Every structure is written in structure tokens, then in C-alpha cells.
């Protein structure tokens, strides 16, 4: 069976077309031109309502949301910000961009923050970014207990966790601020875009101004107007706004989220069960309390040497499935040793060992079950072939 392009996206719902046509006809693409009800403002209201938070600010990317979150926390220059050693390069980049210093903590074989190392490195840090990498939720109870006791704010990088819940609570609403992405490989696809949510009026007021609500454009945000007064003309404007056109692509996808989450989880669990038959593949289980929203699968290769790992990747590619071993593919942006823009980049032996055996395969939520079976068969066949490749 020919496997589809695993980066293919679901079609944008046709309901988007009438609104895009209206925007093209009127030329009204800037979020702050209309007096009320601009598509970006409506998106913010709908997203906040969906997540059950007071405020949402739509911006140009999740990276922009992370950066604005750090700026809104008003951290001093060179403040230490604790992040996991397994995440996308956007996370340490946002810390550097905010003139802060990333502190990396170890991640376990289950891709989640190692709580012993986290607790050891938290003292001295002024903020934490919990990156739920590939939608794997770290132990938010343990993290919030430690951070609340230390008075350290938590930013959730929930770029890949839209629709995930933790003991019934939506991921992205547990920390002080939650940040999401609308980049094409996430649950909602606008090509580019991001959004941050919070219940803190003063934080969101600052983020709104810095995102580019110059002069009195902030009056178009339904936030306590008092929150803005102290910040007028006091903050730099970074212009990280979202266009109405992007909002028009995103809004009609929101009603599809629940279905995509269910389909993605069904696809993931189906493939995980098939792959789990191999003694050379381990798919880490979710944490108790975590209900995931995956659009990809991660698994660890067990009892395989480097030559066998390389043979597995090559054979899977030949059979039509692109597998990335995070630590073995060249210049992978999720391997911490490639974040050489961080001063005094540390080694993280445990995270490094995980990255050398952890595989990443996309599973777009719209794949039908026979395709999923074919993906799993190809991976299992590649494992069988790779066994012969053991280094002498
Ligand atoms: C995609 C992603 C980002 C970056 O999102 P952008 O919208 O592309 O800036 C950050 N963190 C994680 C975990 C991601 O998956």
C-alpha cells in the first residue's frame, strides 16, 4: 500500500471561504481597523470561552506568545528561566529573545520533565516554561506544588497540547499563562499563528500592548480597562499581531477540535498497540490523570545499537514511513546540543540517552485505519530488517 504524505493536513472547513471572501473584498485585514467584532477579536473571545479562561491574546506564533509571556512577567535581564531539555528550539529561543538565561532540566525516558532534577534546579529560577513536548504532559501537580511554594510563575508551552486534559483540567489553564500554536503541524492549522491565555488582567494587558496595540488600540480588548492605564507608553511594541485572514482560517476549525482530538487519540493508541508487540519498541504510557490529544507517535527503540537504529530508519524510509530519531537526525531542532546559542550549554546525560533512541512519527488525525495498519506494518518490518544490522 502506498503511504500518504504524513505531513498532509486536513482541508480547511469550507465555512472559512465566505469570511475570507468578505475580507478580500473589503480589504479589512488589520485587526484594529474595525470598531468591533474583528475576526481576531472574535477568535480571542471564542478561544477564551472554549478554554474557560478570562483572557486570550492571539499573536503571530506560539514563539511570540512565549516571548510576550516572559516580557509580561517583567523579569530582570539575565533572569534564569527553567525549561525542559527536551523541547523545540523555539522555547530556549524565546528565553534568549527576552534577555533571560535558559536553565535546562533533565527529561525522562517517557519524554516528561524529571521531577528530581526539576526540584534541584528550581531554586534561583524566576520563571518556568513547562513544554508539554509532542503533547506529553509533565506531572503538573508536582510542578505546581513546587512552583507555588517557591512563588515562581509557570508558563505552559501547550503548542502541541490543545485538547489534552490533566485530571479533567485543560492543559494550558494550569499555569499562570498557557501558549498554543496554529502552525500547520498542530491540531488547528493556519500555517502560522499562536494564542496565549490567562486569568491575570495585568499580565494580559502588558502582553496586549507589547504585541502591538499601540496608542489606544487596547480599548478593543475586553479587559478591565484599569489594567492598561499604568502601562500606557511604558512598554516597547514588538508588533507580533495576528492578521484577520489567519483568524478567518482558524475560527471555523474550533468546532472540529473535539473530533480531531478523539480521532488523534484513537489513531495513536491503535498504532501504539500494534508497535508494542515488538520487544524492540517501547511506547511510554500516559501519566495517570492525563488524557492526550496526539497527532504523532513517539516510541523508544530497545536493545538496539547505533547501526541497528540507522538501519531501522533507512528501512522505514524505504517502506514509506519517515522516522526521526530526535538525537540521530542531523541538526534536529529538538536535540538540546544543537541549541548552541545558549551560553554555557550544559550536558544532560539522561535526556541525551533518551534522544538517541526516541523516534518521532507523524500520525495526522485524518488517517484512516488501513493506513495506520500499513504504517505500523512498515515500522515492524523495518525493525525485523534492522536486527541483521547489528555492529560486529
Ligand atoms: C510548534 C511548537 C512550538 C512553536 O510554535 P510556533 O507557533 O511555530 O512558534 C513551541 N513549542 C512546541 C512544543 C511546539 O510543538
Coordinates of C-alpha atoms and ligand atoms in Angstrom, one line a residue:
X1 CA 0.0 0.0 0.0
X2 CA 1.3 3.5 -0.9
X3 CA 1.5 5.6 2.3
X4 CA 0.3 9.2 2.1
X5 CA 2.4 12.2 2.8
X6 CA 2.5 12.2 6.6
X7 CA 2.7 16.0 6.7
X8 CA -0.6 16.4 4.8
X9 CA -3.2 18.4 6.5
X10 CA -7.0 18.2 6.7
X11 CA -8.8 20.6 4.4
X12 CA -9.7 23.9 6.0
X13 CA -13.5 23.8 6.6
X14 CA -15.4 25.3 3.7
X15 CA -17.2 27.7 6.1
X16 CA -13.9 29.7 6.1
X17 CA -14.5 30.8 2.4
X18 CA -17.3 33.2 2.8
X19 CA -15.5 35.1 5.5
X20 CA -12.2 35.1 3.6
X21 CA -14.1 36.4 0.6
X22 CA -15.6 39.2 2.7
X23 CA -12.2 40.2 4.0
X24 CA -10.7 40.1 0.5
X25 CA -13.5 42.3 -0.9
X26 CA -13.3 44.8 2.0
X27 CA -9.5 44.7 2.3
X28 CA -10.1 44.7 6.1
X29 CA -7.1 42.6 7.1
X30 CA -5.8 44.5 10.1
X31 CA -7.2 43.5 13.5
X32 CA -7.5 47.0 14.8
X33 CA -9.3 48.7 11.9
X34 CA -12.9 47.6 12.6
X35 CA -14.5 49.3 15.6
X36 CA -15.8 46.0 16.9
X37 CA -16.0 42.3 16.0
X38 CA -12.8 42.0 14.0
X39 CA -12.1 38.3 13.2
X40 CA -9.0 38.3 15.5
X41 CA -11.1 39.7 18.4
X42 CA -13.9 37.1 17.8
X43 CA -11.2 34.4 17.8
X44 CA -9.9 35.6 21.1
X45 CA -13.4 35.6 22.7
X46 CA -14.2 32.1 21.3
X47 CA -10.9 30.6 22.4
X48 CA -11.1 32.1 25.9
X49 CA -14.7 30.7 26.2
X50 CA -13.6 27.3 24.9
X51 CA -10.8 27.1 27.4
X52 CA -12.7 28.6 30.3
X53 CA -10.2 31.4 30.8
X54 CA -10.8 35.2 31.3
X55 CA -8.5 36.4 28.6
X56 CA -6.9 35.4 25.3
X57 CA -4.5 37.2 23.1
X58 CA -3.9 36.0 19.5
X59 CA -0.4 36.6 18.1
X60 CA 1.8 35.6 15.2
X61 CA 3.1 32.3 16.7
X62 CA 3.4 30.3 19.8
X63 CA 7.0 31.5 20.0
X64 CA 5.7 35.1 20.1
X65 CA 3.3 34.1 22.8
X66 CA 6.1 32.6 24.9
X67 CA 8.3 35.6 24.4
X68 CA 5.4 38.0 25.3
X69 CA 4.6 35.9 28.4
X70 CA 8.2 36.3 29.7
X71 CA 8.2 40.0 28.9
X72 CA 4.8 40.5 30.7
X73 CA 6.3 38.8 33.8
X74 CA 8.7 41.7 33.8
X75 CA 11.8 39.5 34.5
X76 CA 15.1 41.3 35.1
X77 CA 17.8 40.9 32.4
X78 CA 19.6 37.6 32.8
X79 CA 16.9 36.1 35.0
X80 CA 17.1 32.3 35.0
X81 CA 14.2 30.5 33.3
X82 CA 13.8 26.8 33.9
X83 CA 12.9 24.8 30.8
X84 CA 12.9 21.1 29.9
X85 CA 15.9 19.7 28.0
X86 CA 13.6 18.1 25.5
X87 CA 11.5 20.7 23.6
X88 CA 11.6 22.6 20.3
X89 CA 14.3 25.2 19.8
X90 CA 11.6 27.9 19.9
X91 CA 11.4 27.5 23.7
X92 CA 15.0 28.3 24.6
X93 CA 15.0 30.9 21.8
X94 CA 12.1 32.8 23.4
X95 CA 14.0 32.9 26.6
X96 CA 17.1 34.3 24.9
X97 CA 15.0 36.8 23.0
X98 CA 13.5 38.0 26.3
X99 CA 17.1 38.6 27.6
X100 CA 16.9 35.8 30.1
X101 CA 19.0 32.7 30.6
X102 CA 17.6 29.2 29.9
X103 CA 18.3 26.6 32.6
X104 CA 17.8 23.1 31.2
X105 CA 16.5 20.3 33.3
X106 CA 16.6 16.5 32.5
X107 CA 13.7 14.7 30.9
X108 CA 12.9 11.0 31.4
X109 CA 12.6 8.1 29.0
X110 CA 8.8 9.0 29.0
X111 CA 9.6 12.5 27.5
X112 CA 8.4 14.2 30.6
X113 CA 10.2 16.5 33.0
X114 CA 12.4 14.7 35.5
X115 CA 11.0 16.0 38.8
X116 CA 14.1 15.3 40.8
X117 CA 16.3 17.4 38.5
X118 CA 13.5 20.0 38.2
X119 CA 13.3 20.4 42.0
X120 CA 17.1 20.6 42.2
X121 CA 17.3 23.4 39.6
X122 CA 14.2 25.4 40.5
X123 CA 15.9 27.5 43.3
X124 CA 17.3 30.6 41.7
X125 CA 14.9 30.5 38.7
X126 CA 12.5 33.4 38.3
X127 CA 10.1 31.6 35.9
X128 CA 9.4 28.2 34.5
X129 CA 8.3 27.2 31.0
X130 CA 6.8 23.7 31.1
X131 CA 6.9 22.5 27.5
X132 CA 4.5 19.6 27.0
X133 CA 6.7 18.3 24.2
X134 CA 4.8 16.4 21.5
X135 CA 1.8 16.7 23.8
X136 CA 3.3 14.6 26.6
X137 CA 2.2 16.2 29.8
X138 CA 4.6 16.5 32.7
X139 CA 3.5 16.0 36.2
X140 CA 1.6 19.3 36.6
X141 CA 0.6 18.5 40.2
X142 CA 4.2 18.2 41.3
X143 CA 5.3 21.1 39.2
X144 CA 2.6 23.5 40.5
X145 CA 3.3 22.4 44.1
X146 CA 7.0 23.2 43.9
X147 CA 6.5 26.4 41.9
X148 CA 3.6 27.8 44.1
X149 CA 5.8 27.1 47.2
X150 CA 8.7 29.0 45.6
X151 CA 6.5 31.8 44.2
X152 CA 7.7 31.1 40.7
X153 CA 5.3 31.7 37.8
X154 CA 4.7 28.8 35.3
X155 CA 4.2 29.3 31.6
X156 CA 2.7 26.3 29.8
X157 CA 4.0 25.7 26.3
X158 CA 0.9 23.9 25.2
X159 CA 1.7 24.2 21.5
X160 CA 1.1 20.5 21.0
X161 CA -1.4 20.0 23.8
X162 CA -4.6 21.7 22.6
X163 CA -7.3 19.3 23.8
X164 CA -5.2 17.5 26.3
X165 CA -6.6 17.3 29.9
X166 CA -4.9 16.7 33.2
X167 CA -7.3 15.3 35.9
X168 CA -10.1 16.9 33.9
X169 CA -8.4 20.3 33.7
X170 CA -7.4 21.7 30.3
X171 CA -3.7 21.8 29.7
X172 CA -2.7 25.5 29.2
X173 CA -5.0 26.6 32.0
X174 CA -3.0 25.2 34.9
X175 CA 0.0 27.6 34.9
X176 CA -0.2 31.4 35.0
X177 CA -0.2 31.6 31.2
X178 CA -0.8 29.0 28.5
X179 CA 0.6 29.3 25.0
X180 CA -0.7 27.5 21.9
X181 CA 0.4 27.3 18.2
X182 CA -1.6 27.3 15.0
X183 CA 1.4 26.3 12.9
X184 CA 0.4 23.7 10.3
X185 CA 1.6 20.6 12.3
X186 CA -0.6 21.4 15.2
X187 CA -4.3 20.5 15.9
X188 CA -5.5 23.7 14.3
X189 CA -3.7 24.8 11.2
X190 CA -3.4 28.4 10.0
X191 CA 0.1 28.0 8.6
X192 CA 1.3 30.3 11.3
X193 CA -0.3 31.8 14.4
X194 CA -0.4 31.5 18.2
X195 CA -2.5 32.4 21.2
X196 CA -1.9 33.0 24.9
X197 CA -4.5 32.6 27.6
X198 CA -4.5 33.7 31.3
X199 CA -6.8 34.9 34.0
X200 CA -4.4 37.7 35.0
X201 CA -5.6 41.0 33.7
X202 CA -2.4 42.9 34.4
X203 CA -0.3 40.3 32.6
X204 CA -2.5 40.2 29.5
X205 CA -2.7 44.0 29.4
X206 CA 1.0 44.2 29.2
X207 CA 1.2 41.4 26.6
X208 CA -1.6 43.1 24.5
X209 CA 0.3 46.4 24.5
X210 CA 3.7 44.8 23.6
X211 CA 2.0 42.7 20.9
X212 CA 1.4 45.9 19.1
X213 CA -1.8 47.5 20.4
X214 CA -0.2 51.0 20.0
X215 CA -1.9 54.2 21.2
X216 CA -5.4 53.2 22.4
X217 CA -5.9 50.1 20.3
X218 CA -6.1 48.2 23.6
X219 CA -9.6 49.6 24.0
X220 CA -10.7 47.0 21.5
X221 CA -9.7 44.2 24.0
X222 CA -12.4 43.3 26.6
X223 CA -10.1 43.6 29.5
X224 CA -10.5 45.6 32.7
X225 CA -9.6 49.0 31.3
X226 CA -7.9 49.9 34.5
X227 CA -5.3 47.3 33.8
X228 CA -3.9 49.4 30.9
X229 CA -3.6 52.8 32.5
X230 CA -0.3 52.2 34.3
X231 CA 1.3 50.7 31.2
X232 CA 0.4 53.4 28.6
X233 CA 3.5 54.5 26.7
X234 CA 5.7 52.5 29.2
X235 CA 6.2 49.3 27.1
X236 CA 8.0 48.6 23.9
X237 CA 5.9 47.5 21.0
X238 CA 7.1 44.3 19.3
X239 CA 4.3 44.0 16.7
X240 CA 3.5 40.3 16.9
X241 CA -0.1 40.7 15.9
X242 CA -2.3 38.2 14.0
X243 CA -4.0 39.1 10.7
X244 CA -7.7 38.9 10.3
X245 CA -7.1 36.4 7.4
X246 CA -5.4 34.0 9.8
X247 CA -8.3 34.3 12.3
X248 CA -10.8 33.6 9.5
X249 CA -8.9 30.3 8.8
X250 CA -8.7 29.4 12.5
X251 CA -12.3 30.1 13.7
X252 CA -14.1 27.5 11.6
X253 CA -11.7 24.9 12.8
X254 CA -12.5 25.4 16.5
X255 CA -15.8 23.3 16.3
X256 CA -13.7 20.5 14.8
X257 CA -11.3 20.3 17.6
X258 CA -13.1 17.8 19.8
X259 CA -13.4 15.4 16.9
X260 CA -9.8 15.8 15.9
X261 CA -8.7 15.1 19.5
X262 CA -10.7 11.9 19.6
X263 CA -9.5 10.7 16.2
X264 CA -5.9 11.5 17.0
X265 CA -6.0 9.6 20.3
X266 CA -7.7 6.6 18.6
X267 CA -5.1 6.6 15.8
X268 CA -2.2 6.9 18.3
X269 CA -3.5 4.2 20.6
X270 CA -4.2 1.9 17.7
X271 CA -0.6 2.2 16.3
X272 CA 0.9 2.1 19.8
X273 CA -0.8 -1.2 20.5
X274 CA 0.5 -2.7 17.2
X275 CA 4.0 -1.4 17.7
X276 CA 4.0 -2.7 21.3
X277 CA 4.1 -6.2 20.0
X278 CA 7.8 -5.8 19.2
X279 CA 10.3 -6.3 22.0
X280 CA 12.4 -3.6 20.4
X281 CA 9.7 -0.9 20.7
X282 CA 8.5 0.8 23.9
X283 CA 5.7 3.3 23.7
X284 CA 5.6 5.2 27.1
X285 CA 2.1 5.2 28.7
X286 CA 0.3 8.4 29.6
X287 CA 0.6 9.6 33.2
X288 CA -2.4 8.8 35.4
X289 CA -4.8 11.7 35.1
X290 CA -3.6 12.6 31.6
X291 CA -5.9 12.3 28.5
X292 CA -3.8 13.0 25.5
X293 CA -4.5 14.7 22.1
X294 CA -1.8 13.3 19.9
X295 CA -1.2 13.9 16.2
X296 CA 2.1 12.0 16.2
X297 CA 3.6 9.0 18.0
X298 CA 6.9 8.7 19.9
X299 CA 8.5 5.5 20.9
X300 CA 11.9 4.3 22.2
X301 CA 14.0 1.6 20.5
X302 CA 15.0 -1.0 23.0
X303 CA 18.2 -3.2 22.8
X304 CA 19.3 -1.8 19.5
X305 CA 22.8 -0.5 18.8
X306 CA 23.5 2.6 16.7
X307 CA 23.9 0.6 13.5
X308 CA 20.6 -1.1 14.0
X309 CA 18.9 2.2 14.8
X310 CA 20.3 3.7 11.5
X311 CA 19.2 0.5 9.6
X312 CA 15.7 0.8 11.1
X313 CA 15.3 4.5 10.0
X314 CA 16.6 3.7 6.5
X315 CA 14.4 0.7 6.0
X316 CA 11.3 2.5 7.4
X317 CA 12.0 5.3 4.9
X318 CA 12.3 2.8 2.1
X319 CA 8.9 1.5 3.1
X320 CA 7.4 5.0 3.0
X321 CA 7.4 6.0 6.7
X322 CA 9.7 8.9 7.8
X323 CA 11.0 8.2 11.3
X324 CA 13.2 10.8 13.0
X325 CA 15.3 9.7 15.9
X326 CA 15.5 13.0 17.7
X327 CA 19.2 12.8 18.6
X328 CA 20.4 11.0 15.4
X329 CA 19.0 13.2 12.6
X330 CA 21.3 16.0 11.6
X331 CA 20.8 19.4 13.3
X332 CA 17.5 18.3 14.9
X333 CA 15.9 21.4 16.5
X334 CA 14.7 19.2 19.4
X335 CA 18.1 18.0 20.4
X336 CA 19.5 20.3 23.1
X337 CA 23.1 20.1 22.0
X338 CA 22.0 21.9 18.8
X339 CA 20.9 25.0 20.9
X340 CA 24.4 26.4 20.7
X341 CA 23.1 30.0 21.1
X342 CA 22.7 29.2 24.8
X343 CA 25.7 30.4 26.8
X344 CA 27.4 27.6 28.8
X345 CA 25.2 24.9 27.3
X346 CA 25.2 22.0 29.8
X347 CA 25.1 18.3 29.1
X348 CA 22.1 16.3 30.2
X349 CA 23.2 12.7 30.0
X350 CA 19.8 11.2 30.7
X351 CA 18.0 13.4 28.2
X352 CA 20.8 12.7 25.6
X353 CA 20.4 8.9 26.1
X354 CA 16.6 9.2 25.6
X355 CA 17.1 11.3 22.4
X356 CA 19.4 8.8 20.9
X357 CA 16.7 6.1 21.0
X358 CA 13.4 8.1 20.8
X359 CA 11.6 8.0 17.5
X360 CA 9.1 10.5 16.1
X361 CA 6.5 9.6 13.5
X362 CA 3.7 11.9 12.4
X363 CA 0.1 10.5 12.5
X364 CA -2.2 13.1 11.0
X365 CA -5.6 12.8 12.7
X366 CA -7.4 12.2 9.4
X367 CA -5.5 9.0 8.5
X368 CA -7.9 6.1 8.0
X369 CA -7.4 2.8 9.9
X370 CA -6.0 0.8 7.0
X371 CA -3.3 3.5 6.5
X372 CA -2.5 3.3 10.2
X373 CA -2.2 -0.5 9.9
X374 CA 0.2 0.0 7.0
X375 CA 2.3 2.4 8.9
X376 CA 2.6 0.0 11.8
X377 CA 3.4 -2.9 9.5
X378 CA 6.1 -0.9 7.8
X379 CA 7.7 0.0 11.1
X380 CA 7.6 -3.6 12.4
X381 CA 9.1 -4.8 9.1
X382 CA 11.8 -2.2 9.4
X383 CA 12.6 -3.5 13.0
X384 CA 12.9 -7.1 11.7
X385 CA 15.3 -6.0 8.9
X386 CA 17.4 -3.9 11.3
X387 CA 18.1 -6.8 13.6
X388 CA 20.5 -8.2 11.0
X389 CA 22.5 -4.9 11.0
X390 CA 24.0 -5.3 14.5
X391 CA 27.5 -3.9 14.5
X392 CA 30.2 -6.6 14.7
Ligands
LIG1 C1 5.4 24.0 17.4 C2 5.9 24.2 18.8 C3 6.4 25.5 19.2 C4 6.5 26.7 18.3 O1 5.3 27.1 17.8 P1 5.3 28.2 16.6 O2 3.8 28.7 16.5 O3 5.8 27.6 15.4 O4 6.1 29.3 17.1 C5 6.8 25.6 20.5 N1 6.8 24.5 21.4 C6 6.3 23.3 21.0 C7 6.3 22.2 22.0 C8 5.9 23.1 19.7 O5 5.5 21.9 19.3

